[in-house]
Every structure is written in structure tokens, then in C-alpha cells.
């Protein structure tokens, strides 16, 4: 029996295949472009390797694109056939079940399958990372933290992947508000895994949430080895850098990064479109004219009105459609949200709440109906974490909510949202908080005169 770098048994039969499997694990943990290359090599030499097929299916679903569901289904068939024709390990069978669960519309059951593996193999960094990733899609920050903390002890100093686990821990700590601990865990992780983009970006989140843009920019600029090897995740790191420059008031720098890096490649990956749309609307809220940049994003988003894979993605598509004012596509997206919200299942629940209200609020804001926008967005707000993503990513919806309230003249209610947002950011005022509180102060001062 062979063992991989996670110290787990794996039913591969030759060292070259094991090397590729280990390469895939390292690449996946580091968000490297090499992940699919290594996985393809494993499956080419071992077409009966169930876990390899399951990995292909799970990774496909993580992309949040409707056309990848068919790829995942084909991978699930191959994984089940491989299980039937061999004696899969507990881990391999669990991965196959996890893929089936997610395809059945129950990603939380996929998480449970991964957690079952970790109960038996807490040293399994790969399963821990997949659990972490699915929980991220589900907006389960506390689950991310408890899961990673469960496996930390099994990732001692001699574990080849300890640095990556610390990176996951750093992100989970940050998302649950433990900012000092998150920074420490992330820094330690980078020493052990200098190519860990996730760990680097976790520390960047800390500096974003605690209004320390100088530290964040320095971190990104001084640790290029952590992200310059990445797949499209590198665009997300550039996005973080743009946000940090915005917090310093350098709006022109942020817009320059948009053109030179964030949208240098006109991909239609929802994560890339999310980076782009959320940056453009942030800039517009600060009074920047972004010109025709919405058009390219709207052309891509218009093709995604029927996707229905991830609420987080769809709301960012809607930002593009409102930014470019595509009324027919906006109407199509609204109808599809209503249809999905009426279906049973875990993701339809998220379309029902907060999806429909949030979508309506974004549309109302774009049309200048600020009172309605504020009402809808504040109704959606309590459940927004369930759409997935991070606090920093979802903050675009917080900003739109607050500005809708200010433009509607609802100063008391908008201030309450600002103060709640501030509390979640360790009580440290960023530029957005300072400027919006100043707006409220000025609005109150003028009537008093």
C-alpha cells in the first residue's frame, strides 16, 4: 500500500502516479495552475482510481458554472464504476459519496462525508481543504474554523502540508473575527509554505478588516512567491491590493490595477467577474467614472442568467447587468431567481433568502429607487453570509446598502448599519466608514442651522 504526502493510504500502484498525485495535492493546496495537469496524469495511468475521478468532479463543482455540472456527473459515474470494480479505501469511497451528495443538491452532506474521512484520517490535508472550500461556498465560517482546529494537532512540525493547514486556519480565524490569531497563524504558515496563496490572502483579509492598508500592500508586494504561480486566484490577490489602495484614497491606482491585472485576461470565471464587478461598483460609489468597463462584464454575465449554481456568483452577475443597464437580462435573472427560490434544496433556500431580496435591492439601487433598495437590502442582510464568499467580498453589498440608505435620507437606519459593520471590523474605521459617518454628520448639521 502506498501513502501520499498527507500520510494517507492511496490505491495507486506505481511511484510515478504517486508523484503526480502528490503534485496534484500540493498544487491544489497552493491554488496552482498545475492541479489539472497532475490529476489528468494520474487518471491516464490509473483510470480505475475512484478518488481521482471524485476529485475531478468535486473540483468541477467548485467552479460554480452550469456547464461544469455535466463534467462532474461524468466524473461521478466513473468514480462509482471504479468503486464497483475494485476495493476502494474508506477515504476513496467517502470522496465518491461526497461528489454524489453535492450533485444531489446537498453540499452540506458532501462536507459531512469529508468530515467522516477526517475523523479517521485527521492528517488528511486534502480532505480538510475540500471541506474548507465547500464550507466557504456555504458561508459556514464557524464550521471552517472548527474543522481545521480539529485536524491541527495531526499536522505537526513533521507534516509536509502543515503550512497549508495553518493558512486555512488563518482564514477561518479571520472570518470569525479573531484577527490577531489569524495574522499569527498566517505568518507562521507562510514560513512553512511560501507558495500558499490562501494563507497570504488570509493575512490580507486581516489588514482589510482592521483598516491597515499599508501593511496589506507591503505583504502582497513582498511575498510574490505566494501568488505569482497561481491559477486565476492571482487576480483575486490583485483585487485585494486594489481595495487596500482604495482605503488609502488612491482610487486611480485601484482603477489602474483593474485594467493592468484584474481584467487583463477577459475570463468568464465567476470569481474573476466577482472581483471585477465589486471593484467597479466600489469605485462608482466613490464618484469615479469607470467608463465603458461594465459592457465587457455584462456581455459575459448576460450568458449566465440561467446558471443558478451559486447565489454569490449570480448577485455579481447582476452587478454587471445593472452597471451596463441590460433590462432584458435583468428581468431574466429576476425570473430565474424566483423559479429557483421555489425549489427544494440547500441552494434554492439561499435563492429564497437572501437571494431574491438582495437581487431586487441591487436592481432598485441601479434605477435610483433608493428607499426600495435600502428596504430590500436590509431585509436580505441578516442572511447574506449564507451566500458564501468572505466578509471582504460581501462588503460590496454592505456598501451599497449603506449608500442606498444615505441617498434615501434614512440617516438613522444607515448609521445603524455602519456601526454594525464597524463592530465586525474590530471597531477600526476604514475610509468608507469615515466618509459615510461624515456625510451623516453633515446632513444632521445643516437642518440644525
Tab-separated table of C-alpha atoms in Angstrom:
chain	number	residue	atom	x	y	z
A	1	UNK	CA	0.000	0.000	0.000
A	2	UNK	CA	1.315	3.433	-0.947
A	3	UNK	CA	0.900	6.572	1.156
A	4	UNK	CA	0.624	10.125	-0.127
A	5	UNK	CA	2.056	13.314	1.368
A	6	UNK	CA	-0.995	13.551	3.619
A	7	UNK	CA	0.200	10.279	5.234
A	8	UNK	CA	-2.930	8.564	3.930
A	9	UNK	CA	-3.178	5.240	2.079
A	10	UNK	CA	-3.857	5.557	-1.623
A	11	UNK	CA	-4.630	2.781	-4.122
A	12	UNK	CA	-2.073	3.729	-6.748
A	13	UNK	CA	0.401	1.116	-7.893
A	14	UNK	CA	3.470	2.889	-9.233
A	15	UNK	CA	5.751	5.658	-7.948
A	16	UNK	CA	5.251	7.928	-10.974
A	17	UNK	CA	1.485	8.036	-10.436
A	18	UNK	CA	2.041	8.704	-6.738
A	19	UNK	CA	4.373	11.575	-7.626
A	20	UNK	CA	1.656	13.089	-9.806
A	21	UNK	CA	-0.949	12.576	-7.076
A	22	UNK	CA	1.299	14.288	-4.551
A	23	UNK	CA	1.939	17.028	-7.101
A	24	UNK	CA	-1.810	17.460	-7.503
A	25	UNK	CA	-2.272	17.753	-3.740
A	26	UNK	CA	0.423	20.391	-3.408
A	27	UNK	CA	-0.880	22.271	-6.446
A	28	UNK	CA	-4.467	22.219	-5.182
A	29	UNK	CA	-3.425	23.442	-1.755
A	30	UNK	CA	-1.396	26.249	-3.346
A	31	UNK	CA	-4.060	27.178	-5.943
A	32	UNK	CA	-1.567	26.362	-8.676
A	33	UNK	CA	-2.200	26.068	-12.404
A	34	UNK	CA	-0.607	22.620	-12.251
A	35	UNK	CA	-3.559	20.981	-10.457
A	36	UNK	CA	-5.458	19.654	-13.528
A	37	UNK	CA	-2.240	18.569	-15.261
A	38	UNK	CA	-1.194	16.333	-12.386
A	39	UNK	CA	-4.708	14.961	-11.927
A	40	UNK	CA	-5.005	14.131	-15.625
A	41	UNK	CA	-1.722	12.242	-15.493
A	42	UNK	CA	-2.950	10.180	-12.534
A	43	UNK	CA	-6.198	9.250	-14.271
A	44	UNK	CA	-4.404	8.455	-17.541
A	45	UNK	CA	-2.274	5.835	-15.817
A	46	UNK	CA	-4.911	4.685	-13.312
A	47	UNK	CA	-8.378	5.026	-14.896
A	48	UNK	CA	-9.792	2.848	-12.106
A	49	UNK	CA	-8.730	5.277	-9.358
A	50	UNK	CA	-12.049	6.308	-7.819
A	51	UNK	CA	-10.681	9.159	-5.734
A	52	UNK	CA	-9.102	10.740	-8.790
A	53	UNK	CA	-12.434	10.789	-10.598
A	54	UNK	CA	-14.179	12.103	-7.490
A	55	UNK	CA	-11.575	14.853	-7.211
A	56	UNK	CA	-12.208	15.848	-10.818
A	57	UNK	CA	-15.941	16.048	-10.125
A	58	UNK	CA	-15.641	17.987	-6.872
A	59	UNK	CA	-13.167	20.438	-8.363
A	60	UNK	CA	-15.547	20.978	-11.286
A	61	UNK	CA	-18.446	21.839	-8.964
A	62	UNK	CA	-16.262	24.321	-7.108
A	63	UNK	CA	-16.085	26.358	-10.317
A	64	UNK	CA	-19.763	27.302	-9.909
A	65	UNK	CA	-20.580	27.081	-13.620
A	66	UNK	CA	-23.601	25.294	-15.072
A	67	UNK	CA	-21.648	23.576	-17.848
A	68	UNK	CA	-19.265	22.027	-15.315
A	69	UNK	CA	-22.124	20.135	-13.673
A	70	UNK	CA	-22.145	17.717	-16.608
A	71	UNK	CA	-18.401	17.184	-16.192
A	72	UNK	CA	-18.984	16.449	-12.519
A	73	UNK	CA	-21.751	13.977	-13.353
A	74	UNK	CA	-19.467	12.125	-15.770
A	75	UNK	CA	-16.763	12.030	-13.107
A	76	UNK	CA	-19.274	10.648	-10.585
A	77	UNK	CA	-20.222	7.811	-12.956
A	78	UNK	CA	-16.542	6.983	-13.443
A	79	UNK	CA	-15.898	7.086	-9.687
A	80	UNK	CA	-18.811	4.765	-8.930
A	81	UNK	CA	-17.714	2.327	-11.632
A	82	UNK	CA	-14.179	2.348	-10.250
A	83	UNK	CA	-15.511	1.607	-6.770
A	84	UNK	CA	-17.601	-1.262	-8.135
A	85	UNK	CA	-14.615	-2.787	-9.942
A	86	UNK	CA	-12.132	-2.509	-7.088
A	87	UNK	CA	-11.837	-2.416	-3.334
A	88	UNK	CA	-11.748	1.309	-2.601
A	89	UNK	CA	-10.371	2.559	0.664
A	90	UNK	CA	-12.664	4.257	3.169
A	91	UNK	CA	-11.300	7.616	2.043
A	92	UNK	CA	-11.839	6.920	-1.659
A	93	UNK	CA	-15.392	5.699	-1.122
A	94	UNK	CA	-16.173	8.748	1.008
A	95	UNK	CA	-14.956	11.099	-1.719
A	96	UNK	CA	-17.213	9.323	-4.199
A	97	UNK	CA	-20.172	9.748	-1.845
A	98	UNK	CA	-19.302	13.402	-1.317
A	99	UNK	CA	-19.499	14.048	-5.046
A	100	UNK	CA	-22.862	12.290	-5.264
A	101	UNK	CA	-24.222	14.328	-2.356
A	102	UNK	CA	-23.248	17.623	-3.932
A	103	UNK	CA	-24.732	16.610	-7.287
A	104	UNK	CA	-27.941	15.762	-5.442
A	105	UNK	CA	-28.066	19.348	-4.179
A	106	UNK	CA	-26.781	18.618	-0.696
A	107	UNK	CA	-23.307	20.168	-0.390
A	108	UNK	CA	-23.578	20.027	3.395
A	109	UNK	CA	-23.696	16.224	3.086
A	110	UNK	CA	-20.552	16.407	0.977
A	111	UNK	CA	-18.938	18.271	3.856
A	112	UNK	CA	-20.144	15.570	6.251
A	113	UNK	CA	-18.511	12.917	4.075
A	114	UNK	CA	-15.218	14.805	4.196
A	115	UNK	CA	-15.509	15.216	7.940
A	116	UNK	CA	-16.016	11.455	8.193
A	117	UNK	CA	-12.677	10.981	6.461
A	118	UNK	CA	-11.027	13.426	8.849
A	119	UNK	CA	-12.389	11.543	11.844
A	120	UNK	CA	-10.412	8.529	10.658
A	121	UNK	CA	-7.542	10.444	8.999
A	122	UNK	CA	-7.096	13.840	10.696
A	123	UNK	CA	-3.747	14.126	8.936
A	124	UNK	CA	-5.516	14.265	5.543
A	125	UNK	CA	-4.817	17.833	4.420
A	126	UNK	CA	-6.515	17.297	1.070
A	127	UNK	CA	-9.859	16.314	2.596
A	128	UNK	CA	-9.535	19.152	5.113
A	129	UNK	CA	-9.015	21.651	2.286
A	130	UNK	CA	-12.025	20.335	0.343
A	131	UNK	CA	-14.214	20.563	3.448
A	132	UNK	CA	-12.902	24.099	3.972
A	133	UNK	CA	-13.663	25.032	0.358
A	134	UNK	CA	-17.239	23.730	0.365
A	135	UNK	CA	-17.954	25.394	3.703
A	136	UNK	CA	-16.646	28.620	2.152
A	137	UNK	CA	-19.230	28.295	-0.638
A	138	UNK	CA	-21.908	27.757	2.010
A	139	UNK	CA	-20.781	30.699	4.133
A	140	UNK	CA	-20.032	28.443	7.112
A	141	UNK	CA	-17.222	30.363	8.820
A	142	UNK	CA	-17.602	28.708	12.219
A	143	UNK	CA	-17.590	25.298	10.553
A	144	UNK	CA	-14.405	26.156	8.680
A	145	UNK	CA	-12.757	27.053	11.952
A	146	UNK	CA	-13.915	24.032	13.968
A	147	UNK	CA	-12.959	21.637	11.161
A	148	UNK	CA	-9.436	22.996	10.768
A	149	UNK	CA	-8.888	23.171	14.509
A	150	UNK	CA	-9.874	19.511	14.726
A	151	UNK	CA	-7.028	18.468	12.386
A	152	UNK	CA	-4.311	20.875	13.569
A	153	UNK	CA	-2.841	18.509	16.111
A	154	UNK	CA	-2.369	15.845	13.430
A	155	UNK	CA	-0.388	18.344	11.331
A	156	UNK	CA	2.731	18.565	13.452
A	157	UNK	CA	6.061	20.060	12.513
A	158	UNK	CA	6.947	16.936	10.513
A	159	UNK	CA	3.832	17.035	8.320
A	160	UNK	CA	4.620	18.050	4.731
A	161	UNK	CA	1.440	20.150	4.470
A	162	UNK	CA	1.388	21.867	7.853
A	163	UNK	CA	1.870	25.320	6.298
A	164	UNK	CA	-1.250	24.986	4.164
A	165	UNK	CA	-3.370	23.943	7.131
A	166	UNK	CA	-2.140	26.994	9.011
A	167	UNK	CA	-3.203	29.086	6.017
A	168	UNK	CA	-6.708	27.628	6.226
A	169	UNK	CA	-6.723	28.194	9.965
A	170	UNK	CA	-5.694	31.813	9.447
A	171	UNK	CA	-8.582	32.394	7.064
A	172	UNK	CA	-11.109	30.721	9.372
A	173	UNK	CA	-9.844	32.764	12.320
A	174	UNK	CA	-10.143	35.971	10.308
A	175	UNK	CA	-13.676	35.158	9.167
A	176	UNK	CA	-14.698	34.546	12.792
A	177	UNK	CA	-13.177	37.823	13.988
A	178	UNK	CA	-10.024	36.529	15.688
A	179	UNK	CA	-7.794	38.940	13.802
A	180	UNK	CA	-4.610	38.794	15.900
A	181	UNK	CA	-4.630	34.997	15.952
A	182	UNK	CA	-5.307	34.929	12.224
A	183	UNK	CA	-2.327	37.127	11.459
A	184	UNK	CA	-0.032	34.982	13.607
A	185	UNK	CA	-1.236	31.701	12.074
A	186	UNK	CA	-0.928	33.088	8.560
A	187	UNK	CA	2.597	34.368	9.124
A	188	UNK	CA	3.697	31.027	10.551
A	189	UNK	CA	2.106	29.191	7.658
A	190	UNK	CA	3.903	31.290	5.047
A	191	UNK	CA	7.240	30.391	6.585
A	192	UNK	CA	6.453	26.695	6.027
A	193	UNK	CA	4.590	27.046	2.710
A	194	UNK	CA	5.817	30.197	0.956
A	195	UNK	CA	3.667	29.343	-2.086
A	196	UNK	CA	0.412	29.314	-0.084
A	197	UNK	CA	-1.738	31.952	-1.775
A	198	UNK	CA	-4.686	31.157	0.515
A	199	UNK	CA	-2.633	31.818	3.628
A	200	UNK	CA	-1.216	35.044	2.221
A	201	UNK	CA	-4.673	36.242	1.290
A	202	UNK	CA	-5.956	35.358	4.773
A	203	UNK	CA	-3.498	37.837	6.288
A	204	UNK	CA	-4.505	40.388	3.656
A	205	UNK	CA	-8.100	39.951	4.832
A	206	UNK	CA	-6.974	40.762	8.363
A	207	UNK	CA	-5.445	44.041	7.227
A	208	UNK	CA	-8.537	44.870	5.177
A	209	UNK	CA	-10.895	44.196	8.058
A	210	UNK	CA	-8.759	46.142	10.544
A	211	UNK	CA	-8.098	49.157	8.289
A	212	UNK	CA	-4.341	48.711	7.954
A	213	UNK	CA	-3.870	49.089	4.197
A	214	UNK	CA	-0.145	49.864	4.336
A	215	UNK	CA	0.594	46.510	5.954
A	216	UNK	CA	-1.586	44.692	3.439
A	217	UNK	CA	0.044	46.284	0.429
A	218	UNK	CA	3.516	45.587	1.796
A	219	UNK	CA	2.580	41.961	2.461
A	220	UNK	CA	1.406	41.382	-1.099
A	221	UNK	CA	4.368	43.167	-2.661
A	222	UNK	CA	6.931	41.349	-0.519
A	223	UNK	CA	5.505	37.833	-0.942
A	224	UNK	CA	5.059	37.447	-4.693
A	225	UNK	CA	6.174	33.796	-4.456
A	226	UNK	CA	2.919	33.072	-2.643
A	227	UNK	CA	0.708	34.053	-5.548
A	228	UNK	CA	2.528	34.637	-8.841
A	229	UNK	CA	2.356	30.885	-9.616
A	230	UNK	CA	-1.397	30.805	-9.140
A	231	UNK	CA	-4.311	29.987	-11.355
A	232	UNK	CA	-6.875	32.789	-11.565
A	233	UNK	CA	-6.589	33.216	-7.810
A	234	UNK	CA	-3.789	35.687	-8.564
A	235	UNK	CA	-6.433	38.065	-9.914
A	236	UNK	CA	-8.091	37.904	-6.514
A	237	UNK	CA	-4.835	38.904	-4.841
A	238	UNK	CA	-4.597	41.900	-7.191
A	239	UNK	CA	-8.212	42.694	-6.255
A	240	UNK	CA	-7.244	42.762	-2.593
A	241	UNK	CA	-4.396	45.104	-3.400
A	242	UNK	CA	-6.804	47.412	-5.239
A	243	UNK	CA	-9.121	47.510	-2.201
A	244	UNK	CA	-6.226	48.401	0.053
A	245	UNK	CA	-5.225	51.250	-2.249
A	246	UNK	CA	-8.836	52.463	-2.196
A	247	UNK	CA	-8.693	52.550	1.588
A	248	UNK	CA	-5.659	54.836	1.234
A	249	UNK	CA	-7.699	57.064	-1.060
A	250	UNK	CA	-5.707	56.030	-4.131
A	251	UNK	CA	-8.675	55.465	-6.394
A	252	UNK	CA	-6.643	55.977	-9.553
A	253	UNK	CA	-4.262	53.219	-8.504
A	254	UNK	CA	-7.174	50.853	-7.919
A	255	UNK	CA	-8.598	51.581	-11.368
A	256	UNK	CA	-5.157	51.093	-12.896
A	257	UNK	CA	-4.888	47.664	-11.253
A	258	UNK	CA	-8.286	46.788	-12.689
A	259	UNK	CA	-7.039	47.351	-16.235
A	260	UNK	CA	-3.481	46.076	-15.867
A	261	UNK	CA	-4.105	42.989	-13.735
A	262	UNK	CA	-7.612	42.185	-12.524
A	263	UNK	CA	-9.166	42.171	-16.017
A	264	UNK	CA	-6.003	41.758	-18.054
A	265	UNK	CA	-7.500	38.425	-19.133
A	266	UNK	CA	-11.178	38.666	-20.026
A	267	UNK	CA	-12.188	35.372	-18.412
A	268	UNK	CA	-15.757	34.393	-17.589
A	269	UNK	CA	-14.901	32.589	-14.347
A	270	UNK	CA	-17.416	33.828	-11.787
A	271	UNK	CA	-14.680	34.559	-9.273
A	272	UNK	CA	-12.924	36.833	-11.756
A	273	UNK	CA	-16.173	38.567	-12.652
A	274	UNK	CA	-16.908	38.964	-8.933
A	275	UNK	CA	-13.551	40.671	-8.434
A	276	UNK	CA	-14.215	42.997	-11.351
A	277	UNK	CA	-17.834	43.945	-10.689
A	278	UNK	CA	-17.339	44.524	-6.992
A	279	UNK	CA	-14.335	46.775	-7.629
A	280	UNK	CA	-16.127	48.818	-10.278
A	281	UNK	CA	-19.185	49.443	-8.110
A	282	UNK	CA	-16.962	50.386	-5.162
A	283	UNK	CA	-15.221	52.924	-7.373
A	284	UNK	CA	-18.527	54.279	-8.654
A	285	UNK	CA	-19.771	54.702	-5.090
A	286	UNK	CA	-16.711	56.904	-4.553
A	287	UNK	CA	-17.603	59.033	-7.561
A	288	UNK	CA	-15.211	57.514	-10.089
A	289	UNK	CA	-16.345	57.361	-13.709
A	290	UNK	CA	-15.394	53.832	-14.810
A	291	UNK	CA	-16.299	54.488	-18.430
A	292	UNK	CA	-17.323	51.570	-20.670
A	293	UNK	CA	-15.799	48.861	-18.480
A	294	UNK	CA	-19.209	47.476	-17.494
A	295	UNK	CA	-20.004	46.439	-21.056
A	296	UNK	CA	-17.478	43.614	-21.280
A	297	UNK	CA	-18.630	42.195	-17.948
A	298	UNK	CA	-22.310	42.493	-18.856
A	299	UNK	CA	-21.726	40.624	-22.127
A	300	UNK	CA	-20.410	37.707	-20.081
A	301	UNK	CA	-22.997	37.985	-17.308
A	302	UNK	CA	-25.844	38.027	-19.822
A	303	UNK	CA	-24.879	34.491	-20.806
A	304	UNK	CA	-25.158	33.384	-17.173
A	305	UNK	CA	-28.702	34.413	-16.300
A	306	UNK	CA	-29.788	30.756	-16.218
A	307	UNK	CA	-26.768	29.340	-14.352
A	308	UNK	CA	-28.231	29.100	-10.866
A	309	UNK	CA	-25.219	27.419	-9.276
A	310	UNK	CA	-24.154	29.922	-6.614
A	311	UNK	CA	-26.117	32.925	-5.308
A	312	UNK	CA	-22.864	34.780	-4.676
A	313	UNK	CA	-21.959	34.485	-8.366
A	314	UNK	CA	-25.400	35.462	-9.600
A	315	UNK	CA	-25.532	38.625	-7.497
A	316	UNK	CA	-22.225	39.708	-9.006
A	317	UNK	CA	-23.558	38.959	-12.477
A	318	UNK	CA	-26.456	41.232	-11.573
A	319	UNK	CA	-23.998	43.988	-10.675
A	320	UNK	CA	-22.643	43.758	-14.213
A	321	UNK	CA	-26.116	43.781	-15.746
A	322	UNK	CA	-27.156	46.815	-13.732
A	323	UNK	CA	-23.838	48.549	-14.370
A	324	UNK	CA	-24.364	48.288	-18.127
A	325	UNK	CA	-28.156	48.607	-17.866
A	326	UNK	CA	-29.283	45.427	-19.606
A	327	UNK	CA	-33.039	45.435	-18.821
A	328	UNK	CA	-33.936	42.183	-20.593
A	329	UNK	CA	-31.126	40.254	-18.892
A	330	UNK	CA	-32.001	41.763	-15.510
A	331	UNK	CA	-35.595	40.658	-15.953
A	332	UNK	CA	-34.480	37.165	-16.965
A	333	UNK	CA	-32.271	36.917	-13.893
A	334	UNK	CA	-35.118	38.075	-11.653
A	335	UNK	CA	-37.490	35.457	-13.091
A	336	UNK	CA	-34.935	32.716	-12.684
A	337	UNK	CA	-34.265	33.675	-9.036
A	338	UNK	CA	-37.988	33.364	-8.375
A	339	UNK	CA	-38.098	29.922	-10.003
A	340	UNK	CA	-35.066	28.670	-8.087
A	341	UNK	CA	-36.388	30.059	-4.811
A	342	UNK	CA	-39.492	27.872	-5.161
A	343	UNK	CA	-37.492	24.642	-5.474
A	344	UNK	CA	-36.458	22.372	-2.592
A	345	UNK	CA	-32.808	22.036	-1.610
A	346	UNK	CA	-29.942	23.806	0.080
A	347	UNK	CA	-29.047	26.237	-2.682
A	348	UNK	CA	-32.680	27.125	-3.524
A	349	UNK	CA	-33.085	28.082	0.142
A	350	UNK	CA	-30.366	30.665	-0.410
A	351	UNK	CA	-32.102	31.993	-3.507
A	352	UNK	CA	-35.271	32.403	-1.437
A	353	UNK	CA	-33.442	34.154	1.388
A	354	UNK	CA	-31.445	36.300	0.966
A	355	UNK	CA	-31.154	35.979	-2.823
A	356	UNK	CA	-34.453	37.417	-4.066
A	357	UNK	CA	-34.417	40.417	-1.744
A	358	UNK	CA	-30.758	41.175	-2.474
A	359	UNK	CA	-31.311	40.947	-6.226
A	360	UNK	CA	-34.311	43.259	-6.015
A	361	UNK	CA	-32.293	45.705	-3.936
A	362	UNK	CA	-29.440	45.835	-6.431
A	363	UNK	CA	-31.862	46.473	-9.261
A	364	UNK	CA	-33.643	49.214	-7.311
A	365	UNK	CA	-30.337	50.894	-6.446
A	366	UNK	CA	-29.267	50.960	-10.101
A	367	UNK	CA	-32.613	52.536	-11.029
A	368	UNK	CA	-32.301	55.237	-8.383
A	369	UNK	CA	-35.106	53.858	-6.218
A	370	UNK	CA	-33.003	54.207	-3.100
A	371	UNK	CA	-35.723	53.816	-0.497
A	372	UNK	CA	-36.808	50.498	-2.014
A	373	UNK	CA	-33.178	49.442	-2.420
A	374	UNK	CA	-32.458	50.112	1.246
A	375	UNK	CA	-35.564	48.221	2.334
A	376	UNK	CA	-34.723	45.171	0.208
A	377	UNK	CA	-31.023	45.098	1.041
A	378	UNK	CA	-31.583	45.462	4.773
A	379	UNK	CA	-34.141	42.642	4.576
A	380	UNK	CA	-31.522	40.453	2.890
A	381	UNK	CA	-28.710	41.483	5.199
A	382	UNK	CA	-29.212	39.042	8.134
A	383	UNK	CA	-28.750	36.012	5.863
A	384	UNK	CA	-26.122	37.366	3.468
A	385	UNK	CA	-23.352	35.265	4.988
A	386	UNK	CA	-25.081	32.145	3.640
A	387	UNK	CA	-24.375	33.132	0.031
A	388	UNK	CA	-20.723	32.278	0.652
A	389	UNK	CA	-17.609	34.284	0.000
A	390	UNK	CA	-15.732	36.279	2.604
A	391	UNK	CA	-16.564	39.313	4.701
A	392	UNK	CA	-14.401	41.404	2.377
A	393	UNK	CA	-16.223	40.129	-0.703
A	394	UNK	CA	-19.711	40.560	0.739
A	395	UNK	CA	-18.771	44.052	1.907
A	396	UNK	CA	-19.724	45.374	-1.514
A	397	UNK	CA	-23.344	44.670	-0.610
A	398	UNK	CA	-22.876	46.378	2.756
A	399	UNK	CA	-21.573	49.478	0.982
A	400	UNK	CA	-24.459	49.554	-1.472
A	401	UNK	CA	-26.920	49.114	1.415
A	402	UNK	CA	-25.407	51.984	3.354
A	403	UNK	CA	-25.271	54.308	0.373
A	404	UNK	CA	-28.857	53.447	-0.526
A	405	UNK	CA	-29.871	54.478	2.984
A	406	UNK	CA	-27.924	57.719	2.783
A	407	UNK	CA	-29.351	58.620	-0.639
A	408	UNK	CA	-32.847	57.827	0.646
A	409	UNK	CA	-32.304	60.114	3.626
A	410	UNK	CA	-32.593	57.273	6.118
A	411	UNK	CA	-29.708	58.505	8.214
A	412	UNK	CA	-30.570	56.783	11.488
A	413	UNK	CA	-31.022	53.391	9.871
A	414	UNK	CA	-27.945	53.788	7.669
A	415	UNK	CA	-25.878	54.761	10.685
A	416	UNK	CA	-27.002	51.600	12.470
A	417	UNK	CA	-25.725	49.514	9.551
A	418	UNK	CA	-22.442	51.454	9.525
A	419	UNK	CA	-21.913	50.876	13.239
A	420	UNK	CA	-22.726	47.184	12.941
A	421	UNK	CA	-20.257	46.907	10.057
A	422	UNK	CA	-17.686	48.768	12.159
A	423	UNK	CA	-18.138	46.374	15.071
A	424	UNK	CA	-17.398	43.441	12.779
A	425	UNK	CA	-14.204	45.176	11.707
A	426	UNK	CA	-12.704	45.333	15.210
A	427	UNK	CA	-14.030	48.854	15.690
A	428	UNK	CA	-11.391	50.280	13.327
A	429	UNK	CA	-12.657	52.877	10.902
A	430	UNK	CA	-11.704	52.457	7.284
A	431	UNK	CA	-12.031	55.246	4.734
A	432	UNK	CA	-15.543	54.162	3.800
A	433	UNK	CA	-16.742	54.363	7.413
A	434	UNK	CA	-15.126	57.747	7.986
A	435	UNK	CA	-16.602	59.335	4.876
A	436	UNK	CA	-20.104	57.956	5.405
A	437	UNK	CA	-20.254	58.995	9.047
A	438	UNK	CA	-19.111	62.444	7.925
A	439	UNK	CA	-21.977	62.522	5.428
A	440	UNK	CA	-24.459	61.760	8.202
A	441	UNK	CA	-22.902	64.374	10.476
A	442	UNK	CA	-23.155	66.997	7.753
A	443	UNK	CA	-26.762	66.081	6.967
A	444	UNK	CA	-27.686	66.485	10.616
A	445	UNK	CA	-25.780	69.755	10.956
A	446	UNK	CA	-27.431	71.537	8.044
A	447	UNK	CA	-31.067	71.277	9.299
A	448	UNK	CA	-29.925	72.469	12.728
A	449	UNK	CA	-28.785	75.725	11.182
